[in-house]
Amino acid sequence: MTITAALVLFAVTWFMVFFIVLPLRLVTQGDAGETVPGTHASAPADFRLGRKVKITTLWAVPIWAALSAFILWGGVTVRDIDVFGRMAPASGPLVSE
């Protein structure tokens, strides 16, 4: 895996975890009973972005490390999950007769 691929994998993993963490412990303005004029009742009442970013990073790093180790291990390849047999064999020429 190249450095660029590792960075892209980390970015994708980080944002996936971020979208999972984002709605956790969300208190809306409607729930709090204090709706600011001009906003929806579903807007967050006390949104702490920095805390959510820290939680996301703490979860994303080990998940990314596990994914990277699995990819670098190489025990499972694309040919292993080819259930329809559409890929050519790994060894031998790719010439059709």
PDB file of N, CA and C in Angstrom:
ATOM      1  N   MET A   1       0.853  -1.164   0.000  1.00  0.00           N
ATOM      2  CA  MET A   1       0.000   0.000   0.000  1.00  0.00           C
ATOM      3  C   MET A   1       0.903   1.233   0.000  1.00  0.00           C
ATOM      4  N   THR A   2       0.604   2.159  -0.866  1.00  0.00           N
ATOM      5  CA  THR A   2       1.387   3.382  -0.954  1.00  0.00           C
ATOM      6  C   THR A   2       0.965   4.356   0.144  1.00  0.00           C
ATOM      7  N   ILE A   3       1.746   5.402   0.326  1.00  0.00           N
ATOM      8  CA  ILE A   3       1.423   6.417   1.335  1.00  0.00           C
ATOM      9  C   ILE A   3       0.118   7.116   0.967  1.00  0.00           C
ATOM     10  N   THR A   4      -0.064   7.382  -0.299  1.00  0.00           N
ATOM     11  CA  THR A   4      -1.298   8.027  -0.733  1.00  0.00           C
ATOM     12  C   THR A   4      -2.508   7.145  -0.460  1.00  0.00           C
ATOM     13  N   ALA A   5      -2.391   5.861  -0.730  1.00  0.00           N
ATOM     14  CA  ALA A   5      -3.494   4.939  -0.459  1.00  0.00           C
ATOM     15  C   ALA A   5      -3.784   4.863   1.033  1.00  0.00           C
ATOM     16  N   ALA A   6      -2.740   4.887   1.864  1.00  0.00           N
ATOM     17  CA  ALA A   6      -2.934   4.861   3.312  1.00  0.00           C
ATOM     18  C   ALA A   6      -3.637   6.128   3.795  1.00  0.00           C
ATOM     19  N   LEU A   7      -3.267   7.268   3.232  1.00  0.00           N
ATOM     20  CA  LEU A   7      -3.921   8.531   3.613  1.00  0.00           C
ATOM     21  C   LEU A   7      -5.382   8.567   3.172  1.00  0.00           C
ATOM     22  N   VAL A   8      -5.645   8.068   1.977  1.00  0.00           N
ATOM     23  CA  VAL A   8      -7.027   8.014   1.497  1.00  0.00           C
ATOM     24  C   VAL A   8      -7.852   7.061   2.350  1.00  0.00           C
ATOM     25  N   LEU A   9      -7.280   5.913   2.694  1.00  0.00           N
ATOM     26  CA  LEU A   9      -7.980   4.963   3.564  1.00  0.00           C
ATOM     27  C   LEU A   9      -8.263   5.578   4.929  1.00  0.00           C
ATOM     28  N   PHE A  10      -7.301   6.343   5.467  1.00  0.00           N
ATOM     29  CA  PHE A  10      -7.518   6.999   6.756  1.00  0.00           C
ATOM     30  C   PHE A  10      -8.616   8.054   6.648  1.00  0.00           C
ATOM     31  N   ALA A  11      -8.603   8.833   5.577  1.00  0.00           N
ATOM     32  CA  ALA A  11      -9.624   9.870   5.410  1.00  0.00           C
ATOM     33  C   ALA A  11     -11.018   9.263   5.291  1.00  0.00           C
ATOM     34  N   VAL A  12     -11.138   8.212   4.516  1.00  0.00           N
ATOM     35  CA  VAL A  12     -12.440   7.548   4.361  1.00  0.00           C
ATOM     36  C   VAL A  12     -12.884   6.951   5.689  1.00  0.00           C
ATOM     37  N   THR A  13     -11.964   6.301   6.387  1.00  0.00           N
ATOM     38  CA  THR A  13     -12.294   5.711   7.685  1.00  0.00           C
ATOM     39  C   THR A  13     -12.687   6.794   8.679  1.00  0.00           C
ATOM     40  N   TRP A  14     -11.935   7.888   8.714  1.00  0.00           N
ATOM     41  CA  TRP A  14     -12.215   8.970   9.663  1.00  0.00           C
ATOM     42  C   TRP A  14     -13.611   9.555   9.427  1.00  0.00           C
ATOM     43  N   PHE A  15     -13.949   9.824   8.176  1.00  0.00           N
ATOM     44  CA  PHE A  15     -15.258  10.410   7.891  1.00  0.00           C
ATOM     45  C   PHE A  15     -16.393   9.427   8.139  1.00  0.00           C
ATOM     46  N   MET A  16     -16.175   8.145   7.873  1.00  0.00           N
ATOM     47  CA  MET A  16     -17.209   7.151   8.183  1.00  0.00           C
ATOM     48  C   MET A  16     -17.477   7.121   9.684  1.00  0.00           C
ATOM     49  N   VAL A  17     -16.418   7.114  10.483  1.00  0.00           N
ATOM     50  CA  VAL A  17     -16.577   7.125  11.935  1.00  0.00           C
ATOM     51  C   VAL A  17     -17.201   8.447  12.386  1.00  0.00           C
ATOM     52  N   PHE A  18     -16.812   9.544  11.763  1.00  0.00           N
ATOM     53  CA  PHE A  18     -17.357  10.862  12.117  1.00  0.00           C
ATOM     54  C   PHE A  18     -18.865  10.913  11.904  1.00  0.00           C
ATOM     55  N   PHE A  19     -19.324  10.356  10.796  1.00  0.00           N
ATOM     56  CA  PHE A  19     -20.763  10.358  10.535  1.00  0.00           C
ATOM     57  C   PHE A  19     -21.519   9.450  11.497  1.00  0.00           C
ATOM     58  N   ILE A  20     -20.839   8.473  12.084  1.00  0.00           N
ATOM     59  CA  ILE A  20     -21.469   7.638  13.105  1.00  0.00           C
ATOM     60  C   ILE A  20     -21.492   8.376  14.445  1.00  0.00           C
ATOM     61  N   VAL A  21     -20.411   9.077  14.771  1.00  0.00           N
ATOM     62  CA  VAL A  21     -20.296   9.768  16.059  1.00  0.00           C
ATOM     63  C   VAL A  21     -21.147  11.032  16.098  1.00  0.00           C
ATOM     64  N   LEU A  22     -21.350  11.662  14.968  1.00  0.00           N
ATOM     65  CA  LEU A  22     -22.029  12.958  14.918  1.00  0.00           C
ATOM     66  C   LEU A  22     -23.388  12.982  15.620  1.00  0.00           C
ATOM     67  N   PRO A  23     -24.281  12.037  15.411  1.00  0.00           N
ATOM     68  CA  PRO A  23     -25.585  12.140  16.079  1.00  0.00           C
ATOM     69  C   PRO A  23     -25.618  11.592  17.516  1.00  0.00           C
ATOM     70  N   LEU A  24     -24.513  11.036  18.017  1.00  0.00           N
ATOM     71  CA  LEU A  24     -24.529  10.490  19.370  1.00  0.00           C
ATOM     72  C   LEU A  24     -24.650  11.602  20.406  1.00  0.00           C
ATOM     73  N   ARG A  25     -25.486  11.366  21.410  1.00  0.00           N
ATOM     74  CA  ARG A  25     -25.740  12.320  22.494  1.00  0.00           C
ATOM     75  C   ARG A  25     -26.151  13.692  21.978  1.00  0.00           C
ATOM     76  N   LEU A  26     -26.893  13.720  20.914  1.00  0.00           N
ATOM     77  CA  LEU A  26     -27.359  14.971  20.336  1.00  0.00           C
ATOM     78  C   LEU A  26     -28.592  15.455  21.089  1.00  0.00           C
ATOM     79  N   VAL A  27     -28.534  16.683  21.568  1.00  0.00           N
ATOM     80  CA  VAL A  27     -29.684  17.323  22.211  1.00  0.00           C
ATOM     81  C   VAL A  27     -30.112  18.459  21.294  1.00  0.00           C
ATOM     82  N   THR A  28     -31.328  18.359  20.776  1.00  0.00           N
ATOM     83  CA  THR A  28     -31.815  19.379  19.855  1.00  0.00           C
ATOM     84  C   THR A  28     -32.391  20.560  20.636  1.00  0.00           C
ATOM     85  N   GLN A  29     -32.576  21.655  19.932  1.00  0.00           N
ATOM     86  CA  GLN A  29     -33.167  22.829  20.565  1.00  0.00           C
ATOM     87  C   GLN A  29     -34.606  22.552  20.973  1.00  0.00           C
ATOM     88  N   GLY A  30     -35.289  21.715  20.212  1.00  0.00           N
ATOM     89  CA  GLY A  30     -36.653  21.339  20.560  1.00  0.00           C
ATOM     90  C   GLY A  30     -36.698  20.511  21.834  1.00  0.00           C
ATOM     91  N   ASP A  31     -35.712  19.610  22.013  1.00  0.00           N
ATOM     92  CA  ASP A  31     -35.635  18.816  23.234  1.00  0.00           C
ATOM     93  C   ASP A  31     -35.313  19.688  24.441  1.00  0.00           C
ATOM     94  N   ALA A  32     -34.430  20.668  24.244  1.00  0.00           N
ATOM     95  CA  ALA A  32     -34.023  21.541  25.337  1.00  0.00           C
ATOM     96  C   ALA A  32     -35.102  22.577  25.657  1.00  0.00           C
ATOM     97  N   GLY A  33     -36.014  22.818  24.717  1.00  0.00           N
ATOM     98  CA  GLY A  33     -37.083  23.787  24.934  1.00  0.00           C
ATOM     99  C   GLY A  33     -36.663  25.229  24.728  1.00  0.00           C
ATOM    100  N   GLU A  34     -35.523  25.442  24.116  1.00  0.00           N
ATOM    101  CA  GLU A  34     -35.021  26.801  23.864  1.00  0.00           C
ATOM    102  C   GLU A  34     -34.667  26.941  22.392  1.00  0.00           C
ATOM    103  N   THR A  35     -35.647  27.168  21.557  1.00  0.00           N
ATOM    104  CA  THR A  35     -35.419  27.310  20.124  1.00  0.00           C
ATOM    105  C   THR A  35     -35.019  28.742  19.813  1.00  0.00           C
ATOM    106  N   VAL A  36     -33.858  28.916  19.196  1.00  0.00           N
ATOM    107  CA  VAL A  36     -33.369  30.228  18.800  1.00  0.00           C
ATOM    108  C   VAL A  36     -34.182  30.677  17.584  1.00  0.00           C
ATOM    109  N   PRO A  37     -34.687  31.914  17.585  1.00  0.00           N
ATOM    110  CA  PRO A  37     -35.463  32.385  16.435  1.00  0.00           C
ATOM    111  C   PRO A  37     -34.644  32.299  15.142  1.00  0.00           C
ATOM    112  N   GLY A  38     -35.282  31.774  14.105  1.00  0.00           N
ATOM    113  CA  GLY A  38     -34.639  31.640  12.803  1.00  0.00           C
ATOM    114  C   GLY A  38     -33.987  30.281  12.592  1.00  0.00           C
ATOM    115  N   THR A  39     -34.039  29.389  13.589  1.00  0.00           N
ATOM    116  CA  THR A  39     -33.469  28.055  13.434  1.00  0.00           C
ATOM    117  C   THR A  39     -34.564  27.015  13.606  1.00  0.00           C
ATOM    118  N   HIS A  40     -34.299  25.829  13.122  1.00  0.00           N
ATOM    119  CA  HIS A  40     -35.244  24.726  13.269  1.00  0.00           C
ATOM    120  C   HIS A  40     -35.153  24.172  14.684  1.00  0.00           C
ATOM    121  N   ALA A  41     -36.215  23.539  15.107  1.00  0.00           N
ATOM    122  CA  ALA A  41     -36.219  22.912  16.430  1.00  0.00           C
ATOM    123  C   ALA A  41     -35.276  21.711  16.469  1.00  0.00           C
ATOM    124  N   SER A  42     -34.931  21.167  15.303  1.00  0.00           N
ATOM    125  CA  SER A  42     -34.032  20.010  15.251  1.00  0.00           C
ATOM    126  C   SER A  42     -32.559  20.403  15.229  1.00  0.00           C
ATOM    127  N   ALA A  43     -32.259  21.700  15.294  1.00  0.00           N
ATOM    128  CA  ALA A  43     -30.867  22.147  15.332  1.00  0.00           C
ATOM    129  C   ALA A  43     -30.253  21.798  16.686  1.00  0.00           C
ATOM    130  N   PRO A  44     -28.964  21.501  16.722  1.00  0.00           N
ATOM    131  CA  PRO A  44     -28.341  21.145  17.998  1.00  0.00           C
ATOM    132  C   PRO A  44     -28.378  22.308  18.986  1.00  0.00           C
ATOM    133  N   ALA A  45     -28.620  21.982  20.248  1.00  0.00           N
ATOM    134  CA  ALA A  45     -28.657  23.010  21.282  1.00  0.00           C
ATOM    135  C   ALA A  45     -27.238  23.343  21.749  1.00  0.00           C
ATOM    136  N   ASP A  46     -26.433  22.345  22.030  1.00  0.00           N
ATOM    137  CA  ASP A  46     -25.067  22.552  22.486  1.00  0.00           C
ATOM    138  C   ASP A  46     -24.162  21.624  21.691  1.00  0.00           C
ATOM    139  N   PHE A  47     -23.695  22.106  20.554  1.00  0.00           N
ATOM    140  CA  PHE A  47     -22.914  21.283  19.641  1.00  0.00           C
ATOM    141  C   PHE A  47     -21.438  21.509  19.916  1.00  0.00           C
ATOM    142  N   ARG A  48     -20.749  20.460  20.367  1.00  0.00           N
ATOM    143  CA  ARG A  48     -19.316  20.540  20.658  1.00  0.00           C
ATOM    144  C   ARG A  48     -18.556  19.778  19.581  1.00  0.00           C
ATOM    145  N   LEU A  49     -18.175  20.489  18.539  1.00  0.00           N
ATOM    146  CA  LEU A  49     -17.500  19.856  17.406  1.00  0.00           C
ATOM    147  C   LEU A  49     -16.125  19.316  17.794  1.00  0.00           C
ATOM    148  N   GLY A  50     -15.398  20.058  18.607  1.00  0.00           N
ATOM    149  CA  GLY A  50     -14.057  19.620  18.994  1.00  0.00           C
ATOM    150  C   GLY A  50     -14.071  18.287  19.730  1.00  0.00           C
ATOM    151  N   ARG A  51     -15.043  18.100  20.603  1.00  0.00           N
ATOM    152  CA  ARG A  51     -15.159  16.838  21.342  1.00  0.00           C
ATOM    153  C   ARG A  51     -15.470  15.687  20.391  1.00  0.00           C
ATOM    154  N   LYS A  52     -16.345  15.933  19.425  1.00  0.00           N
ATOM    155  CA  LYS A  52     -16.697  14.884  18.467  1.00  0.00           C
ATOM    156  C   LYS A  52     -15.524  14.538  17.557  1.00  0.00           C
ATOM    157  N   VAL A  53     -14.702  15.530  17.220  1.00  0.00           N
ATOM    158  CA  VAL A  53     -13.515  15.282  16.399  1.00  0.00           C
ATOM    159  C   VAL A  53     -12.511  14.429  17.174  1.00  0.00           C
ATOM    160  N   LYS A  54     -12.332  14.709  18.459  1.00  0.00           N
ATOM    161  CA  LYS A  54     -11.405  13.909  19.276  1.00  0.00           C
ATOM    162  C   LYS A  54     -11.893  12.468  19.404  1.00  0.00           C
ATOM    163  N   ILE A  55     -13.173  12.288  19.657  1.00  0.00           N
ATOM    164  CA  ILE A  55     -13.731  10.936  19.768  1.00  0.00           C
ATOM    165  C   ILE A  55     -13.584  10.196  18.454  1.00  0.00           C
ATOM    166  N   THR A  56     -13.852  10.898  17.355  1.00  0.00           N
ATOM    167  CA  THR A  56     -13.728  10.287  16.029  1.00  0.00           C
ATOM    168  C   THR A  56     -12.297   9.834  15.770  1.00  0.00           C
ATOM    169  N   THR A  57     -11.328  10.674  16.097  1.00  0.00           N
ATOM    170  CA  THR A  57      -9.933  10.330  15.869  1.00  0.00           C
ATOM    171  C   THR A  57      -9.506   9.152  16.739  1.00  0.00           C
ATOM    172  N   LEU A  58      -9.963   9.128  17.994  1.00  0.00           N
ATOM    173  CA  LEU A  58      -9.610   8.026  18.889  1.00  0.00           C
ATOM    174  C   LEU A  58     -10.162   6.689  18.401  1.00  0.00           C
ATOM    175  N   TRP A  59     -11.287   6.701  17.734  1.00  0.00           N
ATOM    176  CA  TRP A  59     -11.856   5.463  17.193  1.00  0.00           C
ATOM    177  C   TRP A  59     -11.323   5.152  15.797  1.00  0.00           C
ATOM    178  N   ALA A  60     -11.054   6.182  14.995  1.00  0.00           N
ATOM    179  CA  ALA A  60     -10.651   5.960  13.600  1.00  0.00           C
ATOM    180  C   ALA A  60      -9.238   5.403  13.479  1.00  0.00           C
ATOM    181  N   VAL A  61      -8.342   5.797  14.368  1.00  0.00           N
ATOM    182  CA  VAL A  61      -6.949   5.338  14.259  1.00  0.00           C
ATOM    183  C   VAL A  61      -6.837   3.825  14.420  1.00  0.00           C
ATOM    184  N   PRO A  62      -7.421   3.203  15.474  1.00  0.00           N
ATOM    185  CA  PRO A  62      -7.305   1.740  15.544  1.00  0.00           C
ATOM    186  C   PRO A  62      -8.056   1.005  14.432  1.00  0.00           C
ATOM    187  N   ILE A  63      -9.184   1.555  13.995  1.00  0.00           N
ATOM    188  CA  ILE A  63      -9.914   0.924  12.888  1.00  0.00           C
ATOM    189  C   ILE A  63      -9.070   0.985  11.620  1.00  0.00           C
ATOM    190  N   TRP A  64      -8.459   2.147  11.371  1.00  0.00           N
ATOM    191  CA  TRP A  64      -7.587   2.293  10.201  1.00  0.00           C
ATOM    192  C   TRP A  64      -6.392   1.352  10.289  1.00  0.00           C
ATOM    193  N   ALA A  65      -5.808   1.223  11.485  1.00  0.00           N
ATOM    194  CA  ALA A  65      -4.655   0.325  11.656  1.00  0.00           C
ATOM    195  C   ALA A  65      -5.050  -1.122  11.365  1.00  0.00           C
ATOM    196  N   ALA A  66      -6.239  -1.523  11.827  1.00  0.00           N
ATOM    197  CA  ALA A  66      -6.703  -2.884  11.561  1.00  0.00           C
ATOM    198  C   ALA A  66      -6.953  -3.101  10.066  1.00  0.00           C
ATOM    199  N   LEU A  67      -7.578  -2.128   9.420  1.00  0.00           N
ATOM    200  CA  LEU A  67      -7.816  -2.237   7.975  1.00  0.00           C
ATOM    201  C   LEU A  67      -6.498  -2.275   7.201  1.00  0.00           C
ATOM    202  N   SER A  68      -5.552  -1.450   7.584  1.00  0.00           N
ATOM    203  CA  SER A  68      -4.252  -1.430   6.911  1.00  0.00           C
ATOM    204  C   SER A  68      -3.527  -2.756   7.089  1.00  0.00           C
ATOM    205  N   ALA A  69      -3.564  -3.291   8.299  1.00  0.00           N
ATOM    206  CA  ALA A  69      -2.910  -4.584   8.540  1.00  0.00           C
ATOM    207  C   ALA A  69      -3.566  -5.680   7.717  1.00  0.00           C
ATOM    208  N   PHE A  70      -4.884  -5.657   7.611  1.00  0.00           N
ATOM    209  CA  PHE A  70      -5.588  -6.658   6.818  1.00  0.00           C
ATOM    210  C   PHE A  70      -5.222  -6.546   5.343  1.00  0.00           C
ATOM    211  N   ILE A  71      -5.119  -5.332   4.839  1.00  0.00           N
ATOM    212  CA  ILE A  71      -4.756  -5.135   3.431  1.00  0.00           C
ATOM    213  C   ILE A  71      -3.312  -5.560   3.190  1.00  0.00           C
ATOM    214  N   LEU A  72      -2.409  -5.176   4.082  1.00  0.00           N
ATOM    215  CA  LEU A  72      -0.989  -5.514   3.903  1.00  0.00           C
ATOM    216  C   LEU A  72      -0.716  -6.995   4.110  1.00  0.00           C
ATOM    217  N   TRP A  73      -1.546  -7.670   4.903  1.00  0.00           N
ATOM    218  CA  TRP A  73      -1.393  -9.103   5.140  1.00  0.00           C
ATOM    219  C   TRP A  73      -1.501  -9.862   3.825  1.00  0.00           C
ATOM    220  N   GLY A  74      -2.466  -9.502   2.987  1.00  0.00           N
ATOM    221  CA  GLY A  74      -2.597 -10.092   1.663  1.00  0.00           C
ATOM    222  C   GLY A  74      -3.176 -11.485   1.639  1.00  0.00           C
ATOM    223  N   GLY A  75      -3.734 -11.954   2.726  1.00  0.00           N
ATOM    224  CA  GLY A  75      -4.296 -13.296   2.780  1.00  0.00           C
ATOM    225  C   GLY A  75      -5.575 -13.436   1.983  1.00  0.00           C
ATOM    226  N   VAL A  76      -6.308 -12.356   1.831  1.00  0.00           N
ATOM    227  CA  VAL A  76      -7.550 -12.360   1.054  1.00  0.00           C
ATOM    228  C   VAL A  76      -7.352 -11.418  -0.125  1.00  0.00           C
ATOM    229  N   THR A  77      -7.546 -11.936  -1.317  1.00  0.00           N
ATOM    230  CA  THR A  77      -7.389 -11.124  -2.514  1.00  0.00           C
ATOM    231  C   THR A  77      -8.730 -10.992  -3.226  1.00  0.00           C
ATOM    232  N   VAL A  78      -8.752 -10.209  -4.274  1.00  0.00           N
ATOM    233  CA  VAL A  78      -9.970 -10.025  -5.053  1.00  0.00           C
ATOM    234  C   VAL A  78     -10.379 -11.346  -5.701  1.00  0.00           C
ATOM    235  N   ARG A  79      -9.414 -12.138  -6.088  1.00  0.00           N
ATOM    236  CA  ARG A  79      -9.719 -13.430  -6.717  1.00  0.00           C
ATOM    237  C   ARG A  79     -10.397 -14.388  -5.743  1.00  0.00           C
ATOM    238  N   ASP A  80     -10.147 -14.232  -4.455  1.00  0.00           N
ATOM    239  CA  ASP A  80     -10.781 -15.088  -3.453  1.00  0.00           C
ATOM    240  C   ASP A  80     -12.277 -14.809  -3.321  1.00  0.00           C
ATOM    241  N   ILE A  81     -12.700 -13.606  -3.634  1.00  0.00           N
ATOM    242  CA  ILE A  81     -14.119 -13.266  -3.504  1.00  0.00           C
ATOM    243  C   ILE A  81     -14.835 -13.230  -4.850  1.00  0.00           C
ATOM    244  N   ASP A  82     -14.214 -13.775  -5.876  1.00  0.00           N
ATOM    245  CA  ASP A  82     -14.812 -13.863  -7.207  1.00  0.00           C
ATOM    246  C   ASP A  82     -15.742 -15.080  -7.248  1.00  0.00           C
ATOM    247  N   VAL A  83     -16.982 -14.903  -6.816  1.00  0.00           N
ATOM    248  CA  VAL A  83     -17.911 -16.028  -6.698  1.00  0.00           C
ATOM    249  C   VAL A  83     -18.464 -16.475  -8.052  1.00  0.00           C
ATOM    250  N   PHE A  84     -18.430 -15.622  -9.047  1.00  0.00           N
ATOM    251  CA  PHE A  84     -18.971 -15.979 -10.349  1.00  0.00           C
ATOM    252  C   PHE A  84     -17.913 -16.502 -11.319  1.00  0.00           C
ATOM    253  N   GLY A  85     -16.639 -16.501 -10.917  1.00  0.00           N
ATOM    254  CA  GLY A  85     -15.567 -17.020 -11.758  1.00  0.00           C
ATOM    255  C   GLY A  85     -15.310 -16.201 -12.997  1.00  0.00           C
ATOM    256  N   ARG A  86     -15.489 -14.911 -12.937  1.00  0.00           N
ATOM    257  CA  ARG A  86     -15.313 -14.051 -14.112  1.00  0.00           C
ATOM    258  C   ARG A  86     -13.876 -13.576 -14.312  1.00  0.00           C
ATOM    259  N   MET A  87     -13.045 -13.731 -13.285  1.00  0.00           N
ATOM    260  CA  MET A  87     -11.662 -13.279 -13.413  1.00  0.00           C
ATOM    261  C   MET A  87     -10.815 -14.407 -13.989  1.00  0.00           C
ATOM    262  N   ALA A  88      -9.781 -14.030 -14.716  1.00  0.00           N
ATOM    263  CA  ALA A  88      -8.861 -15.011 -15.294  1.00  0.00           C
ATOM    264  C   ALA A  88      -8.043 -15.630 -14.164  1.00  0.00           C
ATOM    265  N   PRO A  89      -7.526 -16.806 -14.356  1.00  0.00           N
ATOM    266  CA  PRO A  89      -6.678 -17.432 -13.331  1.00  0.00           C
ATOM    267  C   PRO A  89      -5.470 -16.547 -13.017  1.00  0.00           C
ATOM    268  N   ALA A  90      -4.967 -16.642 -11.808  1.00  0.00           N
ATOM    269  CA  ALA A  90      -3.845 -15.809 -11.398  1.00  0.00           C
ATOM    270  C   ALA A  90      -2.574 -16.141 -12.159  1.00  0.00           C
ATOM    271  N   SER A  91      -2.374 -17.408 -12.506  1.00  0.00           N
ATOM    272  CA  SER A  91      -1.176 -17.783 -13.256  1.00  0.00           C
ATOM    273  C   SER A  91      -1.579 -18.211 -14.661  1.00  0.00           C
ATOM    274  N   GLY A  92      -0.658 -18.068 -15.564  1.00  0.00           N
ATOM    275  CA  GLY A  92      -0.939 -18.477 -16.943  1.00  0.00           C
ATOM    276  C   GLY A  92      -1.228 -17.283 -17.826  1.00  0.00           C
ATOM    277  N   PRO A  93      -1.232 -17.519 -19.120  1.00  0.00           N
ATOM    278  CA  PRO A  93      -1.461 -16.402 -20.060  1.00  0.00           C
ATOM    279  C   PRO A  93      -2.924 -15.960 -20.051  1.00  0.00           C
ATOM    280  N   LEU A  94      -3.114 -14.718 -20.390  1.00  0.00           N
ATOM    281  CA  LEU A  94      -4.454 -14.144 -20.465  1.00  0.00           C
ATOM    282  C   LEU A  94      -4.958 -14.110 -21.900  1.00  0.00           C
ATOM    283  N   VAL A  95      -4.465 -15.029 -22.728  1.00  0.00           N
ATOM    284  CA  VAL A  95      -4.817 -15.075 -24.140  1.00  0.00           C
ATOM    285  C   VAL A  95      -5.977 -16.041 -24.328  1.00  0.00           C
ATOM    286  N   SER A  96      -7.003 -15.583 -25.029  1.00  0.00           N
ATOM    287  CA  SER A  96      -8.134 -16.478 -25.306  1.00  0.00           C
ATOM    288  C   SER A  96      -7.887 -17.205 -26.625  1.00  0.00           C
ATOM    289  N   GLU A  97      -8.380 -18.415 -26.713  1.00  0.00           N
ATOM    290  CA  GLU A  97      -8.151 -19.229 -27.923  1.00  0.00           C
ATOM    291  C   GLU A  97      -9.228 -19.037 -28.945  1.00  0.00           C
TER     292      GLU A  97
END
